[in-house]
């Protein structure tokens, strides 16, 4: 697998151009259903030809090889680029299989590099049969390990299962979320109005068609991304795999975790369910990623019991606070609805906060990832002699807020957290 220059799979232009063409067709569906005009059909044909031509040129000028312990990629038609990615600095090696790629028997290999930029190297696309062996070889080189025997499972890819999402539980959990209940309510209204007054139902549906499509798309996207989501533990972190149409395989190392969030909606708590999400560093800027990989928050446990969630949290943040302390009782005057859920705790390396009204939300932030610390005290908080301490991390996805603590305690915690965060960064 080392030495000579190699090209990507010849069907790579079809996958790249086909995904864009599908988006164009979806936009033009109304015109095509009405019969459309000749100009529309020619425009669609021109867009298709252009996309496939650009994809073919990109494939033609791209080549790659493994040179010693580096991955080298050369690309560019007018301006030639030669990129070198040291395998020793690889944070994770992910495998991505979009729907069209699965249909054509190809897959993408994505290397996430260390550092704050969250950069990545992409080999899109390779033959599906060679992706796993290539990933194994790259991991071996990254660990500096000798080659394994023919019947030996390499230590650098050995793993054991931690959790797997039940399909029926995932379906029920989506149906009883806020968006699911709202979509079901609208559907019931349309059916009832359709039975009573068919003419009014037609007008009502045409007026809310855009919203209905948006709600349906959101529900489908969540089901597609979280279907059969499996988490396994390996020597390099947690391996997360899942998807119905588009399959993703991602490795989450503890050093990439900026925060964890445990969400427990009121209805879910009656069933003993919860949702665990992880905020990963550098994901929002990675080039060429789909929506499932581009968003910072990644569902680690879409729906499951509390024991499974805590097992996953312990693997990523073993030094997390075990007990959280509520704020003083006078804070009830400021937050009567959420007071019973407010709590805060910390260790020397991690901060945990809990809040929420209908949804109980617990957030854990490793202090080495803290970007800023703030003490906030509004007019009512000054009257009650309480204040809130904010622990901010990079991005806007998550941050921890110790709400309505005693003012003296809040100031003391702010000073202590600044010292602990500095020490945690030095250790990291």
C-alpha positions as a Markdown table, in Angstrom:
| # | Residue | x | y | z |
|---|---|---|---|---|
| 1 | Unk | 0.0 | 0.0 | 0.0 |
| 2 | Unk | 3.1 | 2.2 | 0.0 |
| 3 | Unk | 5.3 | 3.6 | -2.8 |
| 4 | Unk | 3.7 | 4.2 | -6.2 |
| 5 | Unk | 1.3 | 7.0 | -7.0 |
| 6 | Unk | -2.4 | 5.9 | -7.2 |
| 7 | Unk | -5.6 | 7.5 | -8.4 |
| 8 | Unk | -9.0 | 7.6 | -6.8 |
| 9 | Unk | -11.7 | 5.3 | -8.1 |
| 10 | Unk | -12.9 | 6.1 | -11.7 |
| 11 | Unk | -16.5 | 6.4 | -10.4 |
| 12 | Unk | -15.5 | 9.3 | -8.1 |
| 13 | Unk | -16.7 | 11.9 | -10.7 |
| 14 | Unk | -20.1 | 10.2 | -10.9 |
| 15 | Unk | -20.5 | 10.3 | -7.1 |
| 16 | Unk | -19.5 | 13.9 | -6.9 |
| 17 | Unk | -21.5 | 15.1 | -9.9 |
| 18 | Unk | -24.5 | 12.8 | -9.1 |
| 19 | Unk | -25.0 | 14.2 | -5.6 |
| 20 | Unk | -25.1 | 17.8 | -7.0 |
| 21 | Unk | -27.3 | 16.7 | -9.8 |
| 22 | Unk | -29.8 | 15.2 | -7.4 |
| 23 | Unk | -30.0 | 18.5 | -5.6 |
| 24 | Unk | -30.7 | 20.4 | -8.9 |
| 25 | Unk | -33.4 | 17.9 | -9.8 |
| 26 | Unk | -35.1 | 18.3 | -6.5 |
| 27 | Unk | -35.2 | 22.1 | -7.0 |
| 28 | Unk | -36.6 | 21.7 | -10.5 |
| 29 | Unk | -39.2 | 19.0 | -9.7 |
| 30 | Unk | -42.2 | 21.4 | -9.7 |
| 31 | Unk | -41.2 | 22.6 | -13.2 |
| 32 | Unk | -40.7 | 19.0 | -14.4 |
| 33 | Unk | -44.0 | 17.8 | -13.0 |
| 34 | Unk | -45.8 | 20.6 | -14.9 |
| 35 | Unk | -44.2 | 19.4 | -18.1 |
| 36 | Unk | -41.7 | 22.2 | -18.1 |
| 37 | Unk | -40.4 | 23.8 | -21.3 |
| 38 | Unk | -37.5 | 22.8 | -23.5 |
| 39 | Unk | -35.3 | 25.4 | -22.0 |
| 40 | Unk | -35.6 | 23.9 | -18.5 |
| 41 | Unk | -34.6 | 20.4 | -19.8 |
| 42 | Unk | -31.6 | 21.8 | -21.7 |
| 43 | Unk | -30.6 | 23.8 | -18.6 |
| 44 | Unk | -30.7 | 20.6 | -16.5 |
| 45 | Unk | -28.7 | 18.7 | -19.1 |
| 46 | Unk | -26.1 | 21.5 | -19.2 |
| 47 | Unk | -25.8 | 21.5 | -15.4 |
| 48 | Unk | -25.3 | 17.7 | -15.4 |
| 49 | Unk | -22.6 | 17.8 | -18.1 |
| 50 | Unk | -20.8 | 20.6 | -16.3 |
| 51 | Unk | -20.8 | 18.8 | -13.0 |
| 52 | Unk | -19.6 | 15.6 | -14.4 |
| 53 | Unk | -16.9 | 17.4 | -16.5 |
| 54 | Unk | -15.6 | 19.2 | -13.4 |
| 55 | Unk | -15.6 | 16.0 | -11.4 |
| 56 | Unk | -13.7 | 14.2 | -14.2 |
| 57 | Unk | -11.1 | 16.9 | -14.3 |
| 58 | Unk | -10.7 | 16.8 | -10.6 |
| 59 | Unk | -10.3 | 13.1 | -10.6 |
| 60 | Unk | -7.8 | 13.3 | -13.5 |
| 61 | Unk | -5.4 | 15.7 | -11.7 |
| 62 | Unk | -5.6 | 14.1 | -8.2 |
| 63 | Unk | -3.3 | 11.3 | -7.1 |
| 64 | Unk | -2.1 | 10.0 | -3.7 |
| 65 | Unk | 0.3 | 7.6 | -2.1 |
| 66 | Unk | 1.7 | 6.6 | 1.3 |
| 67 | Unk | 5.3 | 7.9 | 1.5 |
| 68 | Unk | 7.1 | 6.4 | 4.6 |
| 69 | Unk | 4.9 | 7.6 | 7.4 |
| 70 | Unk | 3.1 | 10.3 | 5.5 |
| 71 | Unk | 0.0 | 10.5 | 3.3 |
| 72 | Unk | 0.8 | 12.6 | 0.2 |
| 73 | Unk | -2.0 | 14.0 | -2.0 |
| 74 | Unk | -1.3 | 16.0 | -5.2 |
| 75 | Unk | -4.2 | 17.9 | -6.8 |
| 76 | Unk | -4.9 | 21.0 | -8.9 |
| 77 | Unk | -5.4 | 21.8 | -12.6 |
| 78 | Unk | -4.2 | 25.4 | -12.9 |
| 79 | Unk | -2.5 | 25.7 | -9.5 |
| 80 | Unk | -0.8 | 22.5 | -8.5 |
| 81 | Unk | -0.9 | 21.6 | -4.8 |
| 82 | Unk | 1.2 | 18.9 | -3.0 |
| 83 | Unk | -0.1 | 18.2 | 0.5 |
| 84 | Unk | 1.7 | 16.0 | 3.1 |
| 85 | Unk | -0.2 | 14.6 | 6.1 |
| 86 | Unk | 2.0 | 13.0 | 8.8 |
| 87 | Unk | 0.2 | 9.9 | 10.0 |
| 88 | Unk | 1.7 | 10.3 | 13.5 |
| 89 | Unk | -0.5 | 13.4 | 13.9 |
| 90 | Unk | -3.7 | 11.7 | 12.9 |
| 91 | Unk | -6.5 | 12.2 | 15.4 |
| 92 | Unk | -8.9 | 9.8 | 13.8 |
| 93 | Unk | -9.6 | 8.0 | 10.5 |
| 94 | Unk | -13.2 | 8.0 | 9.5 |
| 95 | Unk | -15.0 | 6.1 | 6.7 |
| 96 | Unk | -18.0 | 7.8 | 5.0 |
| 97 | Unk | -20.4 | 6.0 | 2.6 |
| 98 | Unk | -23.0 | 8.3 | 1.1 |
| 99 | Unk | -26.1 | 6.7 | -0.4 |
| 100 | Unk | -24.9 | 7.0 | -4.0 |
| 101 | Unk | -21.4 | 5.9 | -3.1 |
| 102 | Unk | -22.8 | 2.7 | -1.5 |
| 103 | Unk | -24.8 | 2.0 | -4.6 |
| 104 | Unk | -21.6 | 2.2 | -6.8 |
| 105 | Unk | -19.5 | 0.3 | -4.3 |
| 106 | Unk | -17.1 | 3.1 | -3.3 |
| 107 | Unk | -16.4 | 4.9 | 0.0 |
| 108 | Unk | -14.5 | 7.9 | 1.3 |
| 109 | Unk | -11.6 | 7.8 | 3.7 |
| 110 | Unk | -11.2 | 10.9 | 5.8 |
| 111 | Unk | -8.2 | 11.6 | 8.1 |
| 112 | Unk | -8.7 | 14.1 | 10.9 |
| 113 | Unk | -5.5 | 15.8 | 11.9 |
| 114 | Unk | -4.4 | 17.1 | 15.2 |
| 115 | Unk | -4.3 | 20.8 | 16.1 |
| 116 | Unk | -6.9 | 23.5 | 16.5 |
| 117 | Unk | -7.7 | 23.9 | 12.8 |
| 118 | Unk | -9.6 | 20.6 | 12.6 |
| 119 | Unk | -8.1 | 20.0 | 9.2 |
| 120 | Unk | -8.7 | 16.8 | 7.3 |
| 121 | Unk | -7.3 | 14.8 | 4.4 |
| 122 | Unk | -9.9 | 13.2 | 2.1 |
| 123 | Unk | -9.6 | 10.3 | -0.3 |
| 124 | Unk | -13.0 | 10.5 | -2.0 |
| 125 | Unk | -13.6 | 7.9 | -3.3 |
| 126 | Unk | -11.9 | 4.5 | -3.1 |
| 127 | Unk | -13.1 | 1.0 | -3.8 |
| 128 | Unk | -15.1 | -0.2 | -0.9 |
| 129 | Unk | -13.1 | -3.4 | -0.5 |
| 130 | Unk | -9.8 | -1.5 | -0.1 |
| 131 | Unk | -11.0 | 1.1 | 2.4 |
| 132 | Unk | -10.9 | -1.0 | 5.6 |
| 133 | Unk | -7.4 | -2.5 | 4.8 |
| 134 | Unk | -6.1 | 0.9 | 4.0 |
| 135 | Unk | -7.4 | 2.3 | 7.2 |
| 136 | Unk | -5.9 | -0.5 | 9.1 |
| 137 | Unk | -2.5 | 0.1 | 7.5 |
| 138 | Unk | -2.6 | 3.8 | 8.2 |
| 139 | Unk | -3.5 | 3.2 | 11.8 |
| 140 | Unk | -0.6 | 0.8 | 12.1 |
| 141 | Unk | 1.8 | 3.4 | 10.7 |
| 142 | Unk | 0.3 | 6.0 | 13.0 |
| 143 | Unk | 0.9 | 3.8 | 16.0 |
| 144 | Unk | 4.4 | 2.7 | 14.8 |
| 145 | Unk | 3.4 | -0.9 | 15.3 |
| 146 | Unk | 4.8 | -3.9 | 13.4 |
| 147 | Unk | 2.6 | -5.8 | 10.9 |
| 148 | Unk | 0.2 | -8.3 | 12.4 |
| 149 | Unk | 0.1 | -11.9 | 11.4 |
| 150 | Unk | -2.5 | -13.3 | 9.0 |
| 151 | Unk | -4.8 | -14.6 | 11.8 |
| 152 | Unk | -4.0 | -12.0 | 14.3 |
| 153 | Unk | -6.4 | -9.1 | 15.2 |
| 154 | Unk | -4.1 | -5.9 | 15.3 |
| 155 | Unk | -4.1 | -4.3 | 18.7 |
| 156 | Unk | -4.6 | -0.9 | 17.1 |
| 157 | Unk | -8.0 | -1.8 | 15.7 |
| 158 | Unk | -9.3 | -4.2 | 18.4 |
| 159 | Unk | -12.6 | -3.0 | 19.9 |
| 160 | Unk | -15.5 | -4.1 | 21.9 |
| 161 | Unk | -19.2 | -3.1 | 21.7 |
| 162 | Unk | -20.5 | -0.5 | 24.2 |
| 163 | Unk | -23.9 | 0.4 | 22.9 |
| 164 | Unk | -26.3 | -0.1 | 20.0 |
| 165 | Unk | -29.5 | 1.9 | 19.4 |
| 166 | Unk | -32.7 | 0.0 | 19.2 |
| 167 | Unk | -34.7 | 0.8 | 16.0 |
| 168 | Unk | -38.1 | 0.7 | 17.6 |
| 169 | Unk | -36.9 | 2.9 | 20.5 |
| 170 | Unk | -35.4 | 5.4 | 18.0 |
| 171 | Unk | -38.7 | 5.6 | 16.1 |
| 172 | Unk | -40.8 | 6.2 | 19.3 |
| 173 | Unk | -38.3 | 8.8 | 20.6 |
| 174 | Unk | -38.5 | 10.8 | 17.4 |
| 175 | Unk | -42.3 | 10.6 | 17.4 |
| 176 | Unk | -42.5 | 12.0 | 20.9 |
| 177 | Unk | -40.0 | 14.9 | 20.4 |
| 178 | Unk | -41.3 | 18.4 | 20.0 |
| 179 | Unk | -40.9 | 18.4 | 16.2 |
| 180 | Unk | -42.5 | 14.9 | 16.0 |
| 181 | Unk | -45.5 | 15.8 | 18.1 |
| 182 | Unk | -46.0 | 19.0 | 16.1 |
| 183 | Unk | -45.9 | 17.2 | 12.8 |
| 184 | Unk | -48.3 | 14.6 | 14.1 |
| 185 | Unk | -50.7 | 17.3 | 15.2 |
| 186 | Unk | -50.7 | 19.0 | 11.8 |
| 187 | Unk | -51.3 | 15.6 | 10.1 |
| 188 | Unk | -54.3 | 14.9 | 12.4 |
| 189 | Unk | -55.7 | 18.4 | 11.6 |
| 190 | Unk | -55.3 | 17.8 | 7.9 |
| 191 | Unk | -57.1 | 14.4 | 8.1 |
| 192 | Unk | -60.0 | 15.8 | 10.2 |
| 193 | Unk | -60.5 | 18.8 | 8.0 |
| 194 | Unk | -60.2 | 16.6 | 4.9 |
| 195 | Unk | -63.0 | 14.4 | 6.2 |
| 196 | Unk | -65.3 | 17.3 | 7.2 |
| 197 | Unk | -64.5 | 19.8 | 4.4 |
| 198 | Unk | -62.3 | 18.4 | 1.5 |
| 199 | Unk | -62.1 | 21.7 | -0.3 |
| 200 | Unk | -60.7 | 23.5 | 2.8 |
| 201 | Unk | -58.2 | 20.7 | 3.4 |
| 202 | Unk | -56.7 | 21.2 | -0.1 |
| 203 | Unk | -56.2 | 24.9 | 0.5 |
| 204 | Unk | -54.8 | 24.3 | 4.0 |
| 205 | Unk | -52.3 | 21.7 | 2.7 |
| 206 | Unk | -51.1 | 23.9 | -0.2 |
| 207 | Unk | -50.5 | 26.8 | 2.2 |
| 208 | Unk | -48.5 | 24.7 | 4.7 |
| 209 | Unk | -46.8 | 22.4 | 2.2 |
| 210 | Unk | -43.4 | 24.0 | 2.7 |
| 211 | Unk | -43.6 | 23.6 | 6.4 |
| 212 | Unk | -44.8 | 20.0 | 6.1 |
| 213 | Unk | -41.8 | 19.2 | 3.8 |
| 214 | Unk | -39.4 | 20.9 | 6.2 |
| 215 | Unk | -40.7 | 19.0 | 9.2 |
| 216 | Unk | -40.7 | 15.7 | 7.3 |
| 217 | Unk | -37.2 | 16.3 | 6.1 |
| 218 | Unk | -36.0 | 17.0 | 9.7 |
| 219 | Unk | -37.5 | 13.9 | 11.0 |
| 220 | Unk | -36.2 | 11.7 | 8.1 |
| 221 | Unk | -32.7 | 13.2 | 8.5 |
| 222 | Unk | -32.5 | 12.4 | 12.2 |
| 223 | Unk | -33.7 | 8.8 | 11.6 |
| 224 | Unk | -31.3 | 8.4 | 8.6 |
| 225 | Unk | -28.3 | 9.6 | 10.6 |
| 226 | Unk | -29.0 | 7.8 | 13.9 |
| 227 | Unk | -30.4 | 4.5 | 12.5 |
| 228 | Unk | -28.5 | 1.5 | 14.0 |
| 229 | Unk | -25.9 | 3.8 | 15.6 |
| 230 | Unk | -23.3 | 1.7 | 17.3 |
| 231 | Unk | -20.5 | 2.8 | 19.7 |
| 232 | Unk | -17.5 | 0.5 | 20.3 |
| 233 | Unk | -14.4 | 1.2 | 22.3 |
| 234 | Unk | -11.0 | 0.8 | 20.7 |
| 235 | Unk | -7.4 | 1.7 | 21.7 |
| 236 | Unk | -7.7 | 5.1 | 19.8 |
| 237 | Unk | -11.1 | 6.1 | 21.3 |
| 238 | Unk | -14.8 | 5.5 | 20.7 |
| 239 | Unk | -15.8 | 4.2 | 17.2 |
| 240 | Unk | -19.2 | 5.5 | 16.2 |
| 241 | Unk | -21.0 | 3.9 | 13.2 |
| 242 | Unk | -24.5 | 4.4 | 11.9 |
| 243 | Unk | -26.8 | 5.5 | 9.2 |
| 244 | Unk | -29.5 | 4.0 | 7.0 |
| 245 | Unk | -28.8 | 5.4 | 3.5 |
| 246 | Unk | -25.5 | 7.2 | 4.1 |
| 247 | Unk | -23.2 | 5.3 | 6.4 |
| 248 | Unk | -20.6 | 7.0 | 8.6 |
| 249 | Unk | -17.8 | 5.6 | 10.7 |
| 250 | Unk | -16.1 | 8.1 | 13.0 |
| 251 | Unk | -13.5 | 7.8 | 15.8 |
| 252 | Unk | -13.9 | 10.1 | 18.8 |
| 253 | Unk | -10.8 | 10.5 | 20.9 |
| 254 | Unk | -11.0 | 12.0 | 24.4 |
| 255 | Unk | -8.8 | 14.9 | 23.2 |
| 256 | Unk | -11.3 | 16.0 | 20.6 |
| 257 | Unk | -14.2 | 16.3 | 23.1 |
| 258 | Unk | -15.0 | 19.9 | 24.0 |
| 259 | Unk | -18.2 | 19.2 | 25.9 |
| 260 | Unk | -20.9 | 16.6 | 26.6 |
| 261 | Unk | -24.6 | 17.2 | 26.9 |
| 262 | Unk | -27.2 | 14.8 | 28.4 |
| 263 | Unk | -30.7 | 15.7 | 27.5 |
| 264 | Unk | -33.7 | 14.3 | 29.3 |
| 265 | Unk | -37.1 | 15.6 | 28.1 |
| 266 | Unk | -40.1 | 15.3 | 30.5 |
| 267 | Unk | -41.8 | 12.5 | 28.5 |
| 268 | Unk | -38.5 | 10.6 | 28.1 |
| 269 | Unk | -37.9 | 10.7 | 31.9 |
| 270 | Unk | -41.1 | 8.8 | 32.4 |
| 271 | Unk | -39.7 | 6.1 | 30.2 |
| 272 | Unk | -36.2 | 6.2 | 31.7 |
| 273 | Unk | -34.7 | 7.5 | 28.4 |
| 274 | Unk | -32.1 | 10.1 | 27.7 |
| 275 | Unk | -30.0 | 11.4 | 24.8 |
| 276 | Unk | -26.2 | 12.0 | 24.9 |
| 277 | Unk | -24.5 | 14.4 | 22.5 |
| 278 | Unk | -20.8 | 15.3 | 22.1 |
| 279 | Unk | -19.3 | 18.6 | 21.0 |
| 280 | Unk | -16.1 | 17.9 | 18.9 |
| 281 | Unk | -13.4 | 20.3 | 18.1 |
| 282 | Unk | -12.9 | 21.5 | 14.6 |
| 283 | Unk | -15.9 | 19.9 | 12.9 |
| 284 | Unk | -17.7 | 23.0 | 11.7 |
| 285 | Unk | -15.0 | 24.0 | 9.2 |
| 286 | Unk | -14.1 | 20.7 | 7.6 |
| 287 | Unk | -14.3 | 20.9 | 3.8 |
| 288 | Unk | -16.5 | 18.7 | 1.8 |
| 289 | Unk | -18.5 | 17.2 | 4.7 |
| 290 | Unk | -22.2 | 16.5 | 4.6 |
| 291 | Unk | -24.7 | 17.8 | 7.2 |
| 292 | Unk | -24.2 | 14.7 | 9.4 |
| 293 | Unk | -20.5 | 15.3 | 9.7 |
| 294 | Unk | -20.4 | 19.1 | 9.5 |
| 295 | Unk | -22.4 | 19.9 | 12.7 |
| 296 | Unk | -20.4 | 20.1 | 15.9 |
| 297 | Unk | -22.9 | 18.2 | 18.0 |
| 298 | Unk | -22.8 | 14.5 | 17.4 |
| 299 | Unk | -25.3 | 12.1 | 18.9 |
| 300 | Unk | -23.3 | 9.5 | 20.8 |
| 301 | Unk | -26.5 | 7.9 | 22.2 |
| 302 | Unk | -29.6 | 9.1 | 20.3 |
| 303 | Unk | -31.9 | 7.4 | 22.8 |
| 304 | Unk | -31.0 | 5.0 | 25.7 |
| 305 | Unk | -31.1 | 4.4 | 29.4 |
| 306 | Unk | -29.2 | 6.5 | 31.9 |
| 307 | Unk | -26.8 | 3.6 | 32.8 |
| 308 | Unk | -25.5 | 3.3 | 29.2 |
| 309 | Unk | -25.1 | 7.1 | 28.9 |
| 310 | Unk | -23.1 | 7.3 | 32.1 |
| 311 | Unk | -20.9 | 4.4 | 30.9 |
| 312 | Unk | -20.1 | 6.4 | 27.7 |
| 313 | Unk | -19.5 | 9.6 | 29.7 |
| 314 | Unk | -17.0 | 7.8 | 32.0 |
| 315 | Unk | -15.1 | 6.7 | 29.0 |
| 316 | Unk | -14.7 | 10.2 | 27.7 |
| 317 | Unk | -14.5 | 12.1 | 31.0 |
| 318 | Unk | -13.5 | 9.7 | 33.8 |
| 319 | Unk | -12.7 | 12.6 | 36.2 |
| 320 | Unk | -16.2 | 14.2 | 35.9 |
| 321 | Unk | -18.0 | 15.5 | 39.0 |
| 322 | Unk | -20.2 | 12.7 | 40.6 |
| 323 | Unk | -22.5 | 14.9 | 42.7 |
| 324 | Unk | -23.9 | 18.3 | 41.8 |
| 325 | Unk | -24.9 | 20.9 | 44.4 |
| 326 | Unk | -28.1 | 23.0 | 44.1 |
| 327 | Unk | -28.1 | 26.9 | 44.4 |
| 328 | Unk | -29.3 | 28.7 | 47.5 |
| 329 | Unk | -33.1 | 28.6 | 48.1 |
| 330 | Unk | -33.5 | 32.3 | 47.5 |
| 331 | Unk | -32.7 | 31.7 | 43.8 |
| 332 | Unk | -36.2 | 30.2 | 43.6 |
| 333 | Unk | -37.5 | 33.8 | 43.4 |
| 334 | Unk | -35.6 | 34.3 | 40.1 |
| 335 | Unk | -36.1 | 30.9 | 38.5 |
| 336 | Unk | -39.2 | 29.3 | 40.0 |
| 337 | Unk | -39.7 | 26.9 | 37.1 |
| 338 | Unk | -36.1 | 25.6 | 36.7 |
| 339 | Unk | -34.9 | 25.9 | 40.3 |
| 340 | Unk | -35.5 | 22.2 | 41.1 |
| 341 | Unk | -33.2 | 21.3 | 38.2 |
| 342 | Unk | -30.4 | 23.8 | 38.8 |
| 343 | Unk | -27.1 | 22.3 | 40.1 |
| 344 | Unk | -23.3 | 22.7 | 39.7 |
| 345 | Unk | -20.2 | 20.7 | 40.4 |
| 346 | Unk | -16.5 | 20.5 | 39.5 |
| 347 | Unk | -13.3 | 18.6 | 39.9 |
| 348 | Unk | -9.8 | 19.7 | 39.2 |
| 349 | Unk | -10.2 | 19.0 | 35.5 |
| 350 | Unk | -14.0 | 19.1 | 34.7 |
| 351 | Unk | -17.1 | 21.3 | 35.3 |
| 352 | Unk | -20.7 | 20.0 | 35.3 |
| 353 | Unk | -23.9 | 22.1 | 35.3 |
| 354 | Unk | -27.6 | 21.1 | 35.2 |
| 355 | Unk | -30.5 | 23.2 | 34.1 |
| 356 | Unk | -33.8 | 23.2 | 32.2 |
| 357 | Unk | -37.5 | 23.6 | 32.7 |
| 358 | Unk | -39.3 | 20.8 | 30.8 |
| 359 | Unk | -36.1 | 19.3 | 29.6 |
| 360 | Unk | -33.3 | 18.4 | 32.1 |
| 361 | Unk | -30.0 | 19.2 | 30.5 |
| 362 | Unk | -26.6 | 18.3 | 32.0 |
| 363 | Unk | -23.4 | 19.7 | 30.5 |
| 364 | Unk | -19.8 | 18.6 | 31.2 |
| 365 | Unk | -16.9 | 20.7 | 30.0 |
| 366 | Unk | -13.2 | 19.6 | 30.4 |
| 367 | Unk | -11.4 | 22.7 | 31.8 |
| 368 | Unk | -8.5 | 22.2 | 29.3 |
| 369 | Unk | -11.1 | 23.2 | 26.6 |
| 370 | Unk | -12.3 | 26.4 | 28.4 |
| 371 | Unk | -11.9 | 29.4 | 26.2 |
| 372 | Unk | -13.2 | 32.0 | 28.6 |
| 373 | Unk | -14.8 | 32.4 | 32.0 |
| 374 | Unk | -17.4 | 35.0 | 32.8 |
| 375 | Unk | -19.4 | 36.1 | 35.9 |
| 376 | Unk | -22.8 | 37.5 | 35.0 |
| 377 | Unk | -25.1 | 39.2 | 37.5 |
| 378 | Unk | -28.4 | 40.8 | 36.4 |
| 379 | Unk | -30.5 | 43.4 | 38.4 |
| 380 | Unk | -32.7 | 40.7 | 40.1 |
| 381 | Unk | -29.6 | 38.6 | 40.8 |
| 382 | Unk | -28.0 | 41.6 | 42.5 |
| 383 | Unk | -31.1 | 42.0 | 44.7 |
| 384 | Unk | -31.0 | 38.3 | 45.6 |
| 385 | Unk | -27.1 | 38.3 | 46.0 |
| 386 | Unk | -26.7 | 35.5 | 43.4 |
| 387 | Unk | -24.7 | 35.3 | 40.2 |
| 388 | Unk | -24.0 | 33.0 | 37.2 |
| 389 | Unk | -20.6 | 31.7 | 36.1 |
| 390 | Unk | -20.2 | 30.9 | 32.4 |
| 391 | Unk | -17.6 | 28.4 | 31.1 |
| 392 | Unk | -17.3 | 29.0 | 27.3 |
| 393 | Unk | -15.7 | 26.7 | 24.8 |
| 394 | Unk | -14.8 | 27.2 | 21.1 |
| 395 | Unk | -17.9 | 27.5 | 18.8 |
| 396 | Unk | -21.5 | 28.2 | 19.7 |
| 397 | Unk | -22.8 | 24.7 | 20.2 |
| 398 | Unk | -22.4 | 24.3 | 23.9 |
| 399 | Unk | -21.2 | 26.0 | 27.1 |
| 400 | Unk | -21.7 | 25.3 | 30.8 |
| 401 | Unk | -23.5 | 27.8 | 33.0 |
| 402 | Unk | -23.6 | 27.6 | 36.8 |
| 403 | Unk | -26.8 | 29.5 | 37.3 |
| 404 | Unk | -27.8 | 31.6 | 40.3 |
| 405 | Unk | -25.0 | 30.6 | 42.7 |
| 406 | Unk | -24.3 | 32.6 | 45.8 |
| 407 | Unk | -22.5 | 35.8 | 44.8 |
| 408 | Unk | -19.5 | 35.1 | 47.1 |
| 409 | Unk | -19.4 | 31.5 | 45.9 |
| 410 | Unk | -19.6 | 32.6 | 42.2 |
| 411 | Unk | -16.6 | 34.9 | 42.6 |
| 412 | Unk | -14.6 | 32.3 | 44.4 |
| 413 | Unk | -15.4 | 29.7 | 41.7 |
| 414 | Unk | -14.5 | 32.1 | 38.9 |
| 415 | Unk | -11.0 | 32.6 | 40.4 |
| 416 | Unk | -10.5 | 28.9 | 41.1 |
| 417 | Unk | -11.7 | 27.8 | 37.7 |
| 418 | Unk | -9.2 | 30.2 | 36.0 |
| 419 | Unk | -6.3 | 28.6 | 37.9 |
| 420 | Unk | -7.6 | 25.0 | 37.3 |
| 421 | Unk | -8.1 | 25.7 | 33.5 |
| 422 | Unk | -4.6 | 27.0 | 33.2 |
| 423 | Unk | -3.2 | 24.0 | 34.9 |
| 424 | Unk | -5.3 | 21.6 | 32.8 |
| 425 | Unk | -4.1 | 23.2 | 29.6 |
| 426 | Unk | -0.5 | 22.9 | 30.7 |
| 427 | Unk | -1.0 | 19.2 | 31.4 |
| 428 | Unk | -2.8 | 18.6 | 28.1 |
